[in-house]
Backbone as XML, in Angstrom:
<?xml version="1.0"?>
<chain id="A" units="angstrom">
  <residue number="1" name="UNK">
    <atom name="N" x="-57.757" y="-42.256" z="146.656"/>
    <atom name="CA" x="-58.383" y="-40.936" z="146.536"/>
    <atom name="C" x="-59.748" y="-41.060" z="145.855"/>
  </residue>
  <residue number="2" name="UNK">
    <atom name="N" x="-60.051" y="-42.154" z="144.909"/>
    <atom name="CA" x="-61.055" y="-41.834" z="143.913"/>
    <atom name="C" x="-62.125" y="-42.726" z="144.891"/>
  </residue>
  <residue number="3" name="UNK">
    <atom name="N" x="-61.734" y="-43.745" z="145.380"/>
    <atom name="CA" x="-62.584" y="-44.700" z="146.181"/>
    <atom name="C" x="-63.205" y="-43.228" z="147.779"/>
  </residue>
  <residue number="4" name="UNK">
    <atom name="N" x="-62.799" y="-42.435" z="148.053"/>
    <atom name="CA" x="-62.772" y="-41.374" z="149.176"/>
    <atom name="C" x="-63.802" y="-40.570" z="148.573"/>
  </residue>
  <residue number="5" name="UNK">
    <atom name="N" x="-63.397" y="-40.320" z="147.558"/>
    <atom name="CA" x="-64.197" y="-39.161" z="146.904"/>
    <atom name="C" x="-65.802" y="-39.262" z="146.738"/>
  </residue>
  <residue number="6" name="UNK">
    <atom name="N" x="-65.769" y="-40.496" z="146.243"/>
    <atom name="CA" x="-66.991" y="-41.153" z="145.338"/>
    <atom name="C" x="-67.709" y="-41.914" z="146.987"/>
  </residue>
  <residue number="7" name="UNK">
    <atom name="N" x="-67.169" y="-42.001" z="148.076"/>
    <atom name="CA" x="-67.956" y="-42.159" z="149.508"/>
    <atom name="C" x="-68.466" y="-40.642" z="149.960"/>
  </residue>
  <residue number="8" name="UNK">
    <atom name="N" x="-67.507" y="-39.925" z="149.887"/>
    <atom name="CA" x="-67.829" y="-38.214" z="150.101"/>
    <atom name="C" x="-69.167" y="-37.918" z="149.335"/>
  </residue>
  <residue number="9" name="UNK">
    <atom name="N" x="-68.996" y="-37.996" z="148.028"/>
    <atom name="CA" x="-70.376" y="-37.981" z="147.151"/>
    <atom name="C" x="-71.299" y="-38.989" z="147.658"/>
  </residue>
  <residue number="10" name="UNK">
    <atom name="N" x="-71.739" y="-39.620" z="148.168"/>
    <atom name="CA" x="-72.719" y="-40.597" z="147.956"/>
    <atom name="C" x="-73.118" y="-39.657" z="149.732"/>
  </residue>
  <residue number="11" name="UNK">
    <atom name="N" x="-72.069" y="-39.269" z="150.299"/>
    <atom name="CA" x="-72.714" y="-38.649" z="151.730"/>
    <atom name="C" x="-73.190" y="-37.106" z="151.234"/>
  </residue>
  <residue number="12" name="UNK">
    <atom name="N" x="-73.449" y="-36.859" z="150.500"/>
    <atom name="CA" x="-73.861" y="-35.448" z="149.877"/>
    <atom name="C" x="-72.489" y="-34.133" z="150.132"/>
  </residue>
  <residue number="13" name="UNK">
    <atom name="N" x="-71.325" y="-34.777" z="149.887"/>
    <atom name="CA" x="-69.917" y="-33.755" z="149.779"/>
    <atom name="C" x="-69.740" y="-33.559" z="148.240"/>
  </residue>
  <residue number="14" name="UNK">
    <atom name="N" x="-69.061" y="-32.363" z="148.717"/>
    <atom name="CA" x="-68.939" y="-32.069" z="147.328"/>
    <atom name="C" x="-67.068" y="-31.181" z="147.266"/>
  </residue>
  <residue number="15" name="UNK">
    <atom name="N" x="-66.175" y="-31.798" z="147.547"/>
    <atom name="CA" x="-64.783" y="-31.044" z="148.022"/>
    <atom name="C" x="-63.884" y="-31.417" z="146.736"/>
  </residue>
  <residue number="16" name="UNK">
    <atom name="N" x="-62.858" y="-30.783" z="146.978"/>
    <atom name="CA" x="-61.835" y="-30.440" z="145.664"/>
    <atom name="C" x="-61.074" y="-31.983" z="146.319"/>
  </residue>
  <residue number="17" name="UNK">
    <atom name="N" x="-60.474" y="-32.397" z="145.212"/>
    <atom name="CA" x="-59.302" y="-33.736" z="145.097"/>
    <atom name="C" x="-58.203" y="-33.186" z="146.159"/>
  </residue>
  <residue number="18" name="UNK">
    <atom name="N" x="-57.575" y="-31.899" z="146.045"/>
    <atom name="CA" x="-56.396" y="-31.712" z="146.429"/>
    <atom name="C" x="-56.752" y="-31.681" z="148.343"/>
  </residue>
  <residue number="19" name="UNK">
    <atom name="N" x="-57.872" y="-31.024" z="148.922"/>
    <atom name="CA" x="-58.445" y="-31.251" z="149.774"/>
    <atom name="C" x="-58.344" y="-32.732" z="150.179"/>
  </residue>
  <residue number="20" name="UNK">
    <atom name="N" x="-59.432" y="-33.195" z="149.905"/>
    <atom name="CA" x="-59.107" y="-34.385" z="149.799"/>
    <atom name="C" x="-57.830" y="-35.911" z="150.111"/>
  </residue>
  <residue number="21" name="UNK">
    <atom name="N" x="-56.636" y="-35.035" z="149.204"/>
    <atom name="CA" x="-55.846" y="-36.253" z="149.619"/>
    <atom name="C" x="-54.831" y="-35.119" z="150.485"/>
  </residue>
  <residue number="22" name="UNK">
    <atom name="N" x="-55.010" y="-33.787" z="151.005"/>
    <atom name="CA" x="-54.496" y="-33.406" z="152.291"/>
    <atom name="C" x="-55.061" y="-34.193" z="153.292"/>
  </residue>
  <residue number="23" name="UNK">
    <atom name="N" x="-56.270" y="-34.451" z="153.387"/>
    <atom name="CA" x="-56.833" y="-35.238" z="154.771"/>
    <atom name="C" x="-56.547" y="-36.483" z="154.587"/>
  </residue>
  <residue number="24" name="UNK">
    <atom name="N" x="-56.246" y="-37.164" z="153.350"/>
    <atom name="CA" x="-55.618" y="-38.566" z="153.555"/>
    <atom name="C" x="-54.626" y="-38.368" z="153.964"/>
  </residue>
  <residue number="25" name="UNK">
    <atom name="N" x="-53.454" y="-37.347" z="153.613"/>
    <atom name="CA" x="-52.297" y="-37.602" z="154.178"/>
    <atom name="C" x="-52.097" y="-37.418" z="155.555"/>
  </residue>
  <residue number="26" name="UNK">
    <atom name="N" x="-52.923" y="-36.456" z="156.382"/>
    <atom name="CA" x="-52.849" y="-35.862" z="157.708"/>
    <atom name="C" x="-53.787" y="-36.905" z="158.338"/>
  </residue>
  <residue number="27" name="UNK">
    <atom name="N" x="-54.672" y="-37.569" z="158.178"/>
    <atom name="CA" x="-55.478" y="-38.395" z="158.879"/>
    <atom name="C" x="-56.232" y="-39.690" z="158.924"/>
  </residue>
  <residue number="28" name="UNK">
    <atom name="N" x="-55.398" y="-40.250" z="157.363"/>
    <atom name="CA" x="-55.731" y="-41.243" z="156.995"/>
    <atom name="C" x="-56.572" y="-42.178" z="156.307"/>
  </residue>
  <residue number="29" name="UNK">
    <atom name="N" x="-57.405" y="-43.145" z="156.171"/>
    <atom name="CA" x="-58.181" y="-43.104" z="155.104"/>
    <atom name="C" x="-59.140" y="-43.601" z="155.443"/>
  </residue>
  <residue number="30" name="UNK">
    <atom name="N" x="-59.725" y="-43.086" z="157.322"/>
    <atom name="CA" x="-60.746" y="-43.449" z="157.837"/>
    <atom name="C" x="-61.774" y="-42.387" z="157.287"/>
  </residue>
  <residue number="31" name="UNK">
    <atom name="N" x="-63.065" y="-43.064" z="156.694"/>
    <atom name="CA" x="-64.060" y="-42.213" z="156.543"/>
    <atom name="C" x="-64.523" y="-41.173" z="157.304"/>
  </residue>
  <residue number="32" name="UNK">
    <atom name="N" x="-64.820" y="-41.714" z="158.508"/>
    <atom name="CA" x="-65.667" y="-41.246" z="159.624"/>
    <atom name="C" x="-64.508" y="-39.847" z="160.157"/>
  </residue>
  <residue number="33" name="UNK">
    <atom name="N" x="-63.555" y="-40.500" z="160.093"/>
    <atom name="CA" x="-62.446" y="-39.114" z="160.192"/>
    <atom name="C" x="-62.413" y="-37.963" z="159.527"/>
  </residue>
  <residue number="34" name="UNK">
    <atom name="N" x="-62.462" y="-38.230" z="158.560"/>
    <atom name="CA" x="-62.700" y="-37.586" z="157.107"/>
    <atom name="C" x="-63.581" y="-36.759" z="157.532"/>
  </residue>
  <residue number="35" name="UNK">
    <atom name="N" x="-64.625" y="-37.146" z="157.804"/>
    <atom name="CA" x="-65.607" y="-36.259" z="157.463"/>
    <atom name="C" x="-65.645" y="-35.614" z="158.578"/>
  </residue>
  <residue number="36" name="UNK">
    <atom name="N" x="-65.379" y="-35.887" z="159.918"/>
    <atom name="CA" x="-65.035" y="-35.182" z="161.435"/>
    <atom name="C" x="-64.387" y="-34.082" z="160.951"/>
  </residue>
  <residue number="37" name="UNK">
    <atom name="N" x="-63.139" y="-33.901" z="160.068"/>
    <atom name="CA" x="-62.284" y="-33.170" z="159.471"/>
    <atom name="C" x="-63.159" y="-31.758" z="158.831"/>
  </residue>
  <residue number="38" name="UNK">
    <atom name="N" x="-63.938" y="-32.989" z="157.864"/>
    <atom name="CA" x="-64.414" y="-31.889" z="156.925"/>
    <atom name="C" x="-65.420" y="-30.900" z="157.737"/>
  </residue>
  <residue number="39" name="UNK">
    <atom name="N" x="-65.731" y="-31.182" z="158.772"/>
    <atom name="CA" x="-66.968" y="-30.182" z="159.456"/>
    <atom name="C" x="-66.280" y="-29.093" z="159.713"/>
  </residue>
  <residue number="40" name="UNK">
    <atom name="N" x="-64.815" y="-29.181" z="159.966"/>
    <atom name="CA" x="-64.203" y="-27.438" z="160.648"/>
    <atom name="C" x="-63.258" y="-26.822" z="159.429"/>
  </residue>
  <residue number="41" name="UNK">
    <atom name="N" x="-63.270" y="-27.272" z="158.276"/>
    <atom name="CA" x="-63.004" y="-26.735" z="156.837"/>
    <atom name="C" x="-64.123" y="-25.921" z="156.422"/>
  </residue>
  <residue number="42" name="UNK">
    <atom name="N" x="-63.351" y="-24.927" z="155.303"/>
    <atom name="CA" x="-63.926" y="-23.660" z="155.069"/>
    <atom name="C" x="-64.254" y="-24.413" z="153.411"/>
  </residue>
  <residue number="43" name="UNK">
    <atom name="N" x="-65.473" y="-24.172" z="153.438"/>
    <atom name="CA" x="-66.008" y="-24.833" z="151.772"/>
    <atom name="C" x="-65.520" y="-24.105" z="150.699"/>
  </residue>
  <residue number="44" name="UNK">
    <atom name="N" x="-65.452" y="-22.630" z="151.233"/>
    <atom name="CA" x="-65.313" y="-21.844" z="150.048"/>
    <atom name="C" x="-63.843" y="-21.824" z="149.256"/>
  </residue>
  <residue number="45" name="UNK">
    <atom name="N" x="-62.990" y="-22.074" z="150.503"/>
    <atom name="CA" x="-61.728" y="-22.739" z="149.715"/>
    <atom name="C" x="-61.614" y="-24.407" z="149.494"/>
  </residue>
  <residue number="46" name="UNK">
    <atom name="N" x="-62.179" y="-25.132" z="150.144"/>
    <atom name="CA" x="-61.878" y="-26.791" z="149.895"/>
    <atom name="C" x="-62.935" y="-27.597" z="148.796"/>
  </residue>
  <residue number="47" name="UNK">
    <atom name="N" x="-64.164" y="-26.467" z="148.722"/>
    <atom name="CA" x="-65.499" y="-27.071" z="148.056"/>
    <atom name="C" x="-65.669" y="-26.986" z="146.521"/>
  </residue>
  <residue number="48" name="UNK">
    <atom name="N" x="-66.039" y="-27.772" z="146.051"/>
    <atom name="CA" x="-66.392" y="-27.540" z="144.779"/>
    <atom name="C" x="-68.038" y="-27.405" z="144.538"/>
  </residue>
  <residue number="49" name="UNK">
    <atom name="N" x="-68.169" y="-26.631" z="143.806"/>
    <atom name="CA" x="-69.253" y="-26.353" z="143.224"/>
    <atom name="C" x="-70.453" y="-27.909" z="142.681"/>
  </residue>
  <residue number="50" name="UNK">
    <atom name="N" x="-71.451" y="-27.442" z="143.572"/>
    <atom name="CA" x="-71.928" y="-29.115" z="143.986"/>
    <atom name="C" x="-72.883" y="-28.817" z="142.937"/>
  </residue>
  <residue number="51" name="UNK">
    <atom name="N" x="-73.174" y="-29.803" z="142.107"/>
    <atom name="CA" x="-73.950" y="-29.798" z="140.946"/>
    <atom name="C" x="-75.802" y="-30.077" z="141.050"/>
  </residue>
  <residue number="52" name="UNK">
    <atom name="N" x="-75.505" y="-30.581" z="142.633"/>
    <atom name="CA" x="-76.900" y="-31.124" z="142.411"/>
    <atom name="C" x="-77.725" y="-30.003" z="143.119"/>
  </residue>
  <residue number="53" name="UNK">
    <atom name="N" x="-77.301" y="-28.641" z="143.624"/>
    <atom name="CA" x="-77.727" y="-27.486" z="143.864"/>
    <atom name="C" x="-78.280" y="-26.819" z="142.892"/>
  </residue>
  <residue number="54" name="UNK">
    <atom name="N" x="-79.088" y="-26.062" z="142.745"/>
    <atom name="CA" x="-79.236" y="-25.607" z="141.475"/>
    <atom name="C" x="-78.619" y="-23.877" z="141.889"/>
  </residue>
  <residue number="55" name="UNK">
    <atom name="N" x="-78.646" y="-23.352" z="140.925"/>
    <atom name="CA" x="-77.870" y="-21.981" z="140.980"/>
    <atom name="C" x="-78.676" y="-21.170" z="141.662"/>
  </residue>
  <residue number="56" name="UNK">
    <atom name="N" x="-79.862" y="-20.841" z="141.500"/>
    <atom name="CA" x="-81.013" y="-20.108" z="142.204"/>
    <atom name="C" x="-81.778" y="-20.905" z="143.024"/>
  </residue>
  <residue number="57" name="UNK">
    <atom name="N" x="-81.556" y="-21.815" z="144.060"/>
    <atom name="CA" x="-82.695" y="-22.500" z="144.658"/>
    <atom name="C" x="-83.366" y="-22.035" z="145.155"/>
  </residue>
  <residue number="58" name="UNK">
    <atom name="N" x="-84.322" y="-20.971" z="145.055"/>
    <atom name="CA" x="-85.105" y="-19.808" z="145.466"/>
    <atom name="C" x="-86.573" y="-20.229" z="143.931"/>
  </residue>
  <residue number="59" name="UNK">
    <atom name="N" x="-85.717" y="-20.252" z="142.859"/>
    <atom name="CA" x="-86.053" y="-20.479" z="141.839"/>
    <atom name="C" x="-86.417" y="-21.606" z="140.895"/>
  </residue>
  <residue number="60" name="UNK">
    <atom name="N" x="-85.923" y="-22.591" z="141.862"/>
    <atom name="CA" x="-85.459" y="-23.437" z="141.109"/>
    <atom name="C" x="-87.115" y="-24.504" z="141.047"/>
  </residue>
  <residue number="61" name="UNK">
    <atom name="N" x="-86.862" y="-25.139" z="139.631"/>
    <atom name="CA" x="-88.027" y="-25.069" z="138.907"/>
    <atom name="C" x="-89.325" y="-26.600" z="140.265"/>
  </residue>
  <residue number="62" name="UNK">
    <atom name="N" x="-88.627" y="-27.329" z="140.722"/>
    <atom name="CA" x="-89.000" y="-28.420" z="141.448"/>
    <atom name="C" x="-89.299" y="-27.911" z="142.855"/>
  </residue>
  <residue number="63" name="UNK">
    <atom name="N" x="-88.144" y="-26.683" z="143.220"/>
    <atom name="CA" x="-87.960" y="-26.733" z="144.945"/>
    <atom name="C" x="-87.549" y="-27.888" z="145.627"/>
  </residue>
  <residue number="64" name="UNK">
    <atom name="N" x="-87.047" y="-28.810" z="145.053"/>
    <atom name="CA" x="-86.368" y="-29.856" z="146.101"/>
    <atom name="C" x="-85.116" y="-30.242" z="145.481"/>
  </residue>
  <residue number="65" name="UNK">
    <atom name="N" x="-84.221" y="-30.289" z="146.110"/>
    <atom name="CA" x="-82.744" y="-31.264" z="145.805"/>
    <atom name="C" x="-82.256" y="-32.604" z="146.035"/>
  </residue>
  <residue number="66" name="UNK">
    <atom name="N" x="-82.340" y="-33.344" z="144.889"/>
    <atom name="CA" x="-82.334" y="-35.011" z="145.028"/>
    <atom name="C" x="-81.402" y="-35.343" z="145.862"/>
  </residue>
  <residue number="67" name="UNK">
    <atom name="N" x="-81.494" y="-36.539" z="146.387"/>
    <atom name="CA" x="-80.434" y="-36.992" z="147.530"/>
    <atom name="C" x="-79.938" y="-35.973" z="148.671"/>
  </residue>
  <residue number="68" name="UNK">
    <atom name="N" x="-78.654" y="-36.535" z="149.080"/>
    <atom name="CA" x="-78.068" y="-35.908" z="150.435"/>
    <atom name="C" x="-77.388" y="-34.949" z="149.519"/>
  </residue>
  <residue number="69" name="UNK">
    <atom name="N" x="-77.302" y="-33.504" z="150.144"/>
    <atom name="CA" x="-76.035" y="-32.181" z="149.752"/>
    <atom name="C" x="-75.441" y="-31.637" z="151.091"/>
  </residue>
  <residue number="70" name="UNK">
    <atom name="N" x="-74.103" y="-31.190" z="151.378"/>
    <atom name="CA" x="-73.432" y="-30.567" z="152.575"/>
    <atom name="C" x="-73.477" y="-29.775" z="152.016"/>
  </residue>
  <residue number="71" name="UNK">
    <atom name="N" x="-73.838" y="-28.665" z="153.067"/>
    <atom name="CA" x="-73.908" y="-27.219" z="152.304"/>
    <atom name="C" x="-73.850" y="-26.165" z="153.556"/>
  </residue>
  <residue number="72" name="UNK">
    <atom name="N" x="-72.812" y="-25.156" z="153.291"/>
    <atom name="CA" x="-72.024" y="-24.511" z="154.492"/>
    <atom name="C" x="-72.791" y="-23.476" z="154.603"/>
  </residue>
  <residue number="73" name="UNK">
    <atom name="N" x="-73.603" y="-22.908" z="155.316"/>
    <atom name="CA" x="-73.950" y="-21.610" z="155.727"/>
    <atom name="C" x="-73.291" y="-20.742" z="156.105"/>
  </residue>
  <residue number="74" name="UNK">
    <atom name="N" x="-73.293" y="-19.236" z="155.741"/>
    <atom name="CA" x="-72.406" y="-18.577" z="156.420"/>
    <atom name="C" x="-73.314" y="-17.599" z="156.946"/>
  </residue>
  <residue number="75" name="UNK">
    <atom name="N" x="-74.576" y="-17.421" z="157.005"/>
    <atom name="CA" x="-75.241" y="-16.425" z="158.003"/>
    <atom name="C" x="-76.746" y="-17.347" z="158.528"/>
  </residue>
  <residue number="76" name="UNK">
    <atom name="N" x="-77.093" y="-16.907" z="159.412"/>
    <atom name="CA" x="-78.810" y="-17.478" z="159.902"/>
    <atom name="C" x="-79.461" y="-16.581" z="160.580"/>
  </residue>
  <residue number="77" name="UNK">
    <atom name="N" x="-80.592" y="-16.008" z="160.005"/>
    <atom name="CA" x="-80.927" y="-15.175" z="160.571"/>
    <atom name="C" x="-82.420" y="-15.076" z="161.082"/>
  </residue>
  <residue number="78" name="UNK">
    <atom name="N" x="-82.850" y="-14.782" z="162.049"/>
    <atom name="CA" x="-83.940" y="-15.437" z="162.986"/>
    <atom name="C" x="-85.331" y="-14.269" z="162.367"/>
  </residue>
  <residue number="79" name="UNK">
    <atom name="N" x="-85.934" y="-14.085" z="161.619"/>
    <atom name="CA" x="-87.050" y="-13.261" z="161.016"/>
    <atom name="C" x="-87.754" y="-13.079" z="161.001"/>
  </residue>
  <residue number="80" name="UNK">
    <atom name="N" x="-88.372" y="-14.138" z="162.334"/>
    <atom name="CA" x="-89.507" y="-13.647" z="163.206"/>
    <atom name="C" x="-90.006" y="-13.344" z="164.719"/>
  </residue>
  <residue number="81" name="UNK">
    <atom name="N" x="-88.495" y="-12.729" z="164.431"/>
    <atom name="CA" x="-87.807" y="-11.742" z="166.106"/>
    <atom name="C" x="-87.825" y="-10.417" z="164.970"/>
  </residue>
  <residue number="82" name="UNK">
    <atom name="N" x="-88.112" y="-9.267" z="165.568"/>
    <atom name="CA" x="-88.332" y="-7.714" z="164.951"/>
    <atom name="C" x="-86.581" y="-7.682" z="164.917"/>
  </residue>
  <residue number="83" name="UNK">
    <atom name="N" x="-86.731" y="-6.578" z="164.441"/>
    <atom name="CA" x="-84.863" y="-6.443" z="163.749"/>
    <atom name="C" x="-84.243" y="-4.902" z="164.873"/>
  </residue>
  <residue number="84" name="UNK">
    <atom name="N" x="-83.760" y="-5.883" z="165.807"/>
    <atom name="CA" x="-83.334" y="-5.072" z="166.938"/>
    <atom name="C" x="-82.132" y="-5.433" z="167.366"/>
  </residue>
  <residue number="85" name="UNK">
    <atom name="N" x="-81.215" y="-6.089" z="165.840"/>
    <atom name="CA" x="-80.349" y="-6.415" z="166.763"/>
    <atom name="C" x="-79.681" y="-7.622" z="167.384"/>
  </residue>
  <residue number="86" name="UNK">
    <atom name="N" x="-81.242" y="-8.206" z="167.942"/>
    <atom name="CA" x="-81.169" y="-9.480" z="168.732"/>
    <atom name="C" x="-81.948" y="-10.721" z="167.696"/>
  </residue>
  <residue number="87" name="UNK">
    <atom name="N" x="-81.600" y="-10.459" z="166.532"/>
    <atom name="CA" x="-82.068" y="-11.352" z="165.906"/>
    <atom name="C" x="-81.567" y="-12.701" z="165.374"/>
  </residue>
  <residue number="88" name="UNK">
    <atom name="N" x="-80.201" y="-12.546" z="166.072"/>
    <atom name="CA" x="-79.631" y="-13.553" z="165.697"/>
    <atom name="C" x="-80.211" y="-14.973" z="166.036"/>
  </residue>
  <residue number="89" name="UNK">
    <atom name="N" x="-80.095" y="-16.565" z="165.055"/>
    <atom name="CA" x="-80.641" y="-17.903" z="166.279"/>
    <atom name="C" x="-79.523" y="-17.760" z="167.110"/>
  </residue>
  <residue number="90" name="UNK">
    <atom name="N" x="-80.344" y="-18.790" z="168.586"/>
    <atom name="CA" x="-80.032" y="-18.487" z="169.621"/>
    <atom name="C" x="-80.224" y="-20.691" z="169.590"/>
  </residue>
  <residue number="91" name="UNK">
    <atom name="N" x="-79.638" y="-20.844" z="170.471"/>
    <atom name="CA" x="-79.498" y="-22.014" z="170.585"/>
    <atom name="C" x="-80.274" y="-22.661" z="171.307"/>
  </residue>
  <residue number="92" name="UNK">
    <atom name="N" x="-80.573" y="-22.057" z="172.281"/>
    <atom name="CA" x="-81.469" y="-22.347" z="173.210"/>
    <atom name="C" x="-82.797" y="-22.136" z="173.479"/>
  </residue>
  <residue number="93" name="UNK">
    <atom name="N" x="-83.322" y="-21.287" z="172.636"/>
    <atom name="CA" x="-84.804" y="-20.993" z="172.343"/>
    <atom name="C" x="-85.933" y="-21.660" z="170.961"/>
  </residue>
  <residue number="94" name="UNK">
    <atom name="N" x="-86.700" y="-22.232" z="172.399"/>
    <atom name="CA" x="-87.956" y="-22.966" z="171.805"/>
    <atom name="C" x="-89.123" y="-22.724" z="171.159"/>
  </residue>
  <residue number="95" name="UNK">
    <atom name="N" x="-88.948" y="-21.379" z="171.112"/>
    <atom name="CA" x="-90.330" y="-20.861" z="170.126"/>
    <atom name="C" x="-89.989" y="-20.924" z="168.406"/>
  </residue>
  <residue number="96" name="UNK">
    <atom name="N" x="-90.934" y="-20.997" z="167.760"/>
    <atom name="CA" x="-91.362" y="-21.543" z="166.431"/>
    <atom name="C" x="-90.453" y="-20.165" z="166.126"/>
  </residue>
  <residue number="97" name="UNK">
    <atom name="N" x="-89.597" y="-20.352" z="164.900"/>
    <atom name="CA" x="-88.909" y="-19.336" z="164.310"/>
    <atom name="C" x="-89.340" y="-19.638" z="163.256"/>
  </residue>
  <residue number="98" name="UNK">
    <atom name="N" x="-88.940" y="-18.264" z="162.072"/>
    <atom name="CA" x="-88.820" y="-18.633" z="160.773"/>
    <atom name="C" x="-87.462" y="-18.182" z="160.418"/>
  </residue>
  <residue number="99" name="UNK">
    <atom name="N" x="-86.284" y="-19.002" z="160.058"/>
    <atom name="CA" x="-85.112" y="-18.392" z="159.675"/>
    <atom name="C" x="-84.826" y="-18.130" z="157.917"/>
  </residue>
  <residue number="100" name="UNK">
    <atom name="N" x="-83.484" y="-16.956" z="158.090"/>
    <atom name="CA" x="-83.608" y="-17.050" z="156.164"/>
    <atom name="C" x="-82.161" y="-17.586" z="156.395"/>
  </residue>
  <residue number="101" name="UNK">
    <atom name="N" x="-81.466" y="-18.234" z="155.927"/>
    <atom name="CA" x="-79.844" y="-18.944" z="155.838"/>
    <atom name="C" x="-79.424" y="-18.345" z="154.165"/>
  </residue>
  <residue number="102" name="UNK">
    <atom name="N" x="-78.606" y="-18.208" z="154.304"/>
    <atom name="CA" x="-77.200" y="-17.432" z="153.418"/>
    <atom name="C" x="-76.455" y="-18.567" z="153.014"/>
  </residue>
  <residue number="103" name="UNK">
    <atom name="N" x="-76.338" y="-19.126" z="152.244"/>
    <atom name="CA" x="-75.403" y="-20.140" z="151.555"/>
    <atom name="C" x="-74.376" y="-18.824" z="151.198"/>
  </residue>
</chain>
């Protein structure tokens, strides 16, 4: 578990232990699995509070965050499409956006 964890961290994860050794038990103690896993997990229950975020990164005194961080979005919103609605990103469109993302 501690050897899993401390690979999770060094890939910019930041997940609870008990998480953790559920996916060892269900899938073993392939990394690359692991983390296949971790992409369709919900952070807000499996995640721990990642330290190297700062609380306001809006604010925060540098504007940059050292190393790699996973960090789950839960909205994206496209803000330089007028607000009609259709502002959601779109996957397939190539024009220069400016988005705001919702941690």
């Amino acid at each position: 578990l501690e050897q899993t964890q401390q690979a999770l961290k060094a890939a910019g994860w930041a997940v609870k232990d008990q998480a953790v050794q559920g996916l060892l038990d269900q899938v073993g103690s392939s990394l690359d699995t692991i983390l296949a896993k971790l992409k369709d997990i919900d952070l807000n229950k499996s995640g721990e509070i990642n330290q190297r975020v700062p609380d306001n990164v809006n604010r925060a005194a540098k504007g940059k965050i050292k190393d790699s961080v996973v960090l789950q979005l839960q909205d994206v919103l496209d803000i330089s499409r007028p607000n009609d609605g259709t502002n959601r990103s779109r996957s397939g469109d190539k024009l220069k956006r400016m988005l705001r993302l919702n941690l």
